[in-house]
Short mmCIF file of C-alpha atoms in Angstrom, two decimals:
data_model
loop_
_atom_site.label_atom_id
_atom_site.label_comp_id
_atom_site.label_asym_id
_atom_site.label_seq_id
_atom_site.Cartn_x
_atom_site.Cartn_y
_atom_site.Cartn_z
CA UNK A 1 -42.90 14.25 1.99
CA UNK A 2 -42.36 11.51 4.29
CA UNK A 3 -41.47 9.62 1.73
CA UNK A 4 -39.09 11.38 0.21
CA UNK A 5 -37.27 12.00 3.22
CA UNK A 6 -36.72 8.50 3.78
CA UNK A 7 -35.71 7.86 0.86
CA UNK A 8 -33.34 10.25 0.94
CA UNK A 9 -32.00 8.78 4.21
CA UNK A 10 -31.59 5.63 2.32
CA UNK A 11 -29.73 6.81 -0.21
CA UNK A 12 -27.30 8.93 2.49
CA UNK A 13 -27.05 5.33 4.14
CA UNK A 14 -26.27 3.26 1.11
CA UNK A 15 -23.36 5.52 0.02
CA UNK A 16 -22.03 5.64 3.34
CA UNK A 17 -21.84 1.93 3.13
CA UNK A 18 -20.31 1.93 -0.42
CA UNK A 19 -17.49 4.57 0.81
CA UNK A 20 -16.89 2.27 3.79
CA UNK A 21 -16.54 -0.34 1.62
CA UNK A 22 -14.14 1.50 -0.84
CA UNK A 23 -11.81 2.46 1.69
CA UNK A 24 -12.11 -1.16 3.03
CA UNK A 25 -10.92 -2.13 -0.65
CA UNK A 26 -7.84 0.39 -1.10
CA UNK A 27 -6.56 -0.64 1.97
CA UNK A 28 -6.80 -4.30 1.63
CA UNK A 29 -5.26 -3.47 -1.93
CA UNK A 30 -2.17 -1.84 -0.52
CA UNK A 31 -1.94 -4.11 2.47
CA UNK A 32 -2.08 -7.19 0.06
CA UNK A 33 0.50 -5.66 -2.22
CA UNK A 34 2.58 -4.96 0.86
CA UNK A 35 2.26 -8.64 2.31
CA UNK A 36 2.87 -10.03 -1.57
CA UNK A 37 6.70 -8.25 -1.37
CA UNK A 38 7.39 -9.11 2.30
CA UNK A 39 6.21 -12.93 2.23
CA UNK A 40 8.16 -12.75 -1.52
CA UNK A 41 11.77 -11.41 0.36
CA UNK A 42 11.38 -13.42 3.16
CA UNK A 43 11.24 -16.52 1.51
CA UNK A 44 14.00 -15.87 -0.60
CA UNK A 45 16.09 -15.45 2.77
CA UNK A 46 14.65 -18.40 3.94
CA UNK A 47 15.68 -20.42 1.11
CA UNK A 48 19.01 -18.89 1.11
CA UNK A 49 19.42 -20.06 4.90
CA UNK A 50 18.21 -23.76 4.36
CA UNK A 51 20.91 -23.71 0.94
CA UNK A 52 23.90 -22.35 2.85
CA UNK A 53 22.77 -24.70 6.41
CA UNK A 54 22.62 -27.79 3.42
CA UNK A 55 25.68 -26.90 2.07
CA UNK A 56 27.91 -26.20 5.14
CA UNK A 57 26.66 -30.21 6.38
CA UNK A 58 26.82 -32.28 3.26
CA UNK A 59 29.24 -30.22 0.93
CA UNK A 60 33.09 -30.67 0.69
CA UNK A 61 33.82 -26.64 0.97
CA UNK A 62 32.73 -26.96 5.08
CA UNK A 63 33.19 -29.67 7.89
CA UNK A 64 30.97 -31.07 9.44
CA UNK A 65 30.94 -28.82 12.78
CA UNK A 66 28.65 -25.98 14.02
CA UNK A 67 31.04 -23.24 13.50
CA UNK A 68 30.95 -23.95 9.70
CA UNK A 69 27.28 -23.64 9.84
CA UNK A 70 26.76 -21.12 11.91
CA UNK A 71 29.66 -19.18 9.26
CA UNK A 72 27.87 -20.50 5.93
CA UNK A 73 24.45 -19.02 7.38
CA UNK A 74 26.18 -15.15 8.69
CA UNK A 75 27.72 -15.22 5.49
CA UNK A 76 24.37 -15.60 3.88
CA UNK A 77 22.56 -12.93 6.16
CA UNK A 78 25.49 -10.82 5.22
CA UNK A 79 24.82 -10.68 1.57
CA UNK A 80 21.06 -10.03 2.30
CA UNK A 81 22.32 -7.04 4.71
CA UNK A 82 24.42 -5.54 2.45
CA UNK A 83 21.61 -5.60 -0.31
CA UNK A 84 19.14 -3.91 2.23
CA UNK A 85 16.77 -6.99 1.98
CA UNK A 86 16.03 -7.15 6.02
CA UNK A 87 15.33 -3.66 6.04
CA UNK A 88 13.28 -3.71 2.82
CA UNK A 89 11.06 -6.87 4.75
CA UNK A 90 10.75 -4.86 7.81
CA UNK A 91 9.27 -1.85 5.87
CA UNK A 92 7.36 -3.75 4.00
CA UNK A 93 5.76 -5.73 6.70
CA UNK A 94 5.35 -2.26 8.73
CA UNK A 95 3.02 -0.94 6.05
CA UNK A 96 1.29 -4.30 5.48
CA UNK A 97 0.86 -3.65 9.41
CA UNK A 98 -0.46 0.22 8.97
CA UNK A 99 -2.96 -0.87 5.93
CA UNK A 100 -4.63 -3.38 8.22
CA UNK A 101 -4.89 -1.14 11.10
CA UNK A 102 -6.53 1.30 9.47
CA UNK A 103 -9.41 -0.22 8.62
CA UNK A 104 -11.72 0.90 11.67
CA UNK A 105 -14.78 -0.49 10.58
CA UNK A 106 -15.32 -2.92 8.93
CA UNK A 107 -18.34 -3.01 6.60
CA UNK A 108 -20.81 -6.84 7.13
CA UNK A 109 -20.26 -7.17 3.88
CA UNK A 110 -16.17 -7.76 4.15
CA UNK A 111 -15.87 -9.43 7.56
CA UNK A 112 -15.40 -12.63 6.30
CA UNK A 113 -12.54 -11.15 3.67
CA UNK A 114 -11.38 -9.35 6.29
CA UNK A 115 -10.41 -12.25 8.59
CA UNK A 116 -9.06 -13.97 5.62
CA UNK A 117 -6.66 -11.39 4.76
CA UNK A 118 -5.58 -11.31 8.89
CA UNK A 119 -5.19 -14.94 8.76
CA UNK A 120 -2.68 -14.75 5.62
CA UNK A 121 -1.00 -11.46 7.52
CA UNK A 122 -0.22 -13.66 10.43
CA UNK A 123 1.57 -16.19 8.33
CA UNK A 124 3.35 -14.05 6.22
CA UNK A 125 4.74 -12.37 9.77
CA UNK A 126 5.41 -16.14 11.06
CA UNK A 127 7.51 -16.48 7.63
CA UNK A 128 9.38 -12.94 7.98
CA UNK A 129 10.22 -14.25 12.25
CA UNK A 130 11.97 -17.61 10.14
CA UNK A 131 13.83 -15.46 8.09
CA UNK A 132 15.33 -13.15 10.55
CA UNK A 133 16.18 -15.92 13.02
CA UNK A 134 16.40 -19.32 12.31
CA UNK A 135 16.17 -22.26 14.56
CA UNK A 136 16.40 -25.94 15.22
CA UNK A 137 18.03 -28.00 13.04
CA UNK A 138 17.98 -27.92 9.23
CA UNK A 139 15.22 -30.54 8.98
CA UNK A 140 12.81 -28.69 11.26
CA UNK A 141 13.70 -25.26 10.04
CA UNK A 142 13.03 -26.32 6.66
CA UNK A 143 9.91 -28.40 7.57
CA UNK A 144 8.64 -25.13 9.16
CA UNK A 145 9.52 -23.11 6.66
CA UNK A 146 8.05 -25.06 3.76
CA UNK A 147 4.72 -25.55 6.34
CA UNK A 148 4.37 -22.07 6.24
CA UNK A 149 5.06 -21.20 2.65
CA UNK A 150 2.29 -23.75 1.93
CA UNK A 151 -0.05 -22.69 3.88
CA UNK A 152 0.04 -18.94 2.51
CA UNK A 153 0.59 -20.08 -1.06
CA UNK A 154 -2.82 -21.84 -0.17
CA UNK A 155 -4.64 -18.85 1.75
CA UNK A 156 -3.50 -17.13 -0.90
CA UNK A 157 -4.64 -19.31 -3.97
CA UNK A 158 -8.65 -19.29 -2.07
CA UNK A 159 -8.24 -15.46 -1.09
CA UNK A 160 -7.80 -14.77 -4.89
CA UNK A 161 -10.92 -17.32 -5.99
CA UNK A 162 -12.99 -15.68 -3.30
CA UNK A 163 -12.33 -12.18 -4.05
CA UNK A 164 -11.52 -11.86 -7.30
CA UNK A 165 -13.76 -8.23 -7.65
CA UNK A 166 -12.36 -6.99 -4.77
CA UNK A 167 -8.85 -7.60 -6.01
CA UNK A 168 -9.43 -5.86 -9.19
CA UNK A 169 -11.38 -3.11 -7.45
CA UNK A 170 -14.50 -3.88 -9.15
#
């Protein structure tokens, strides 16, 4: 009788650990697919910004002054307005946001993915602060921009390798 009881305990306990880990796994899902389109928009602002900032110093259509830059990048950010792209990366990054926060608890088993997929989070949010306001000079803010691309192109690459199954929701 014992016995059974235990057992039965065990098996209570083991699918409370698979359901915590399921729920861990949609969310990370969604919150991956959310960071995918918000790192995915912001870079293509942030391109767009270091292409117009190029343009307006070493092309014949601008001087060389800091009005004609600051004009080449508004005019820029004004075609990505009127297409709804920094309110589309703001969303997006909002529910990347809501997925992570609602995993409570985290199962031992996912800890490690878990700070993996906070560590790319936080550098797809540095990458969405460079689109929305650029800074320094060209060099820099494409240094910085390119930096960070990099290095969650790279997360990304070794998130993938490490957790392929979870990924695929196997």
């Amino acid at each position: 009788m014992k016995k059974t009881i235990f057992m039965m305990l065990g098996m209570v306990m083991f699918a409370s650990c698979v359901n915590k880990e399921n729920e861990f796994d949609q969310h990370l899902r969604a919150g991956l697919q959310e960071m995918a389109i918000t790192a995915n928009m912001s870079s293509e602002v942030c391109k767009g910004v270091v292409n117009a900032w190029n343009d307006a110093i070493f092309s014949d259509n601008y001087g060389y002054n800091q009005d004609d830059i600051n004009n080449a990048v508004q005019s820029v950010y004004s075609d990505y307005e009127e297409k709804g792209l920094f309110d589309s990366i703001s969303v997006h990054k909002e529910r990347m946001q809501i997925e992570a926060a609602k995993i409570k608890d985290v199962p031992n088993s996912r800890k490690e993915c878990y700070d993996d997929f906070m560590k790319m989070a936080k550098g797809v949010s540095a990458l969405s602060r460079l689109a929305s306001n650029p800074q320094g000079s060209l060099a820099s803010y494409s240094e910085e921009v390119n930096t960070t691309l990099d290095d969650i192109f790279s997360q990304s690459d070794e998130f993938k390798m490490k957790y392929a199954d979870i990924i695929a929701g196997e």
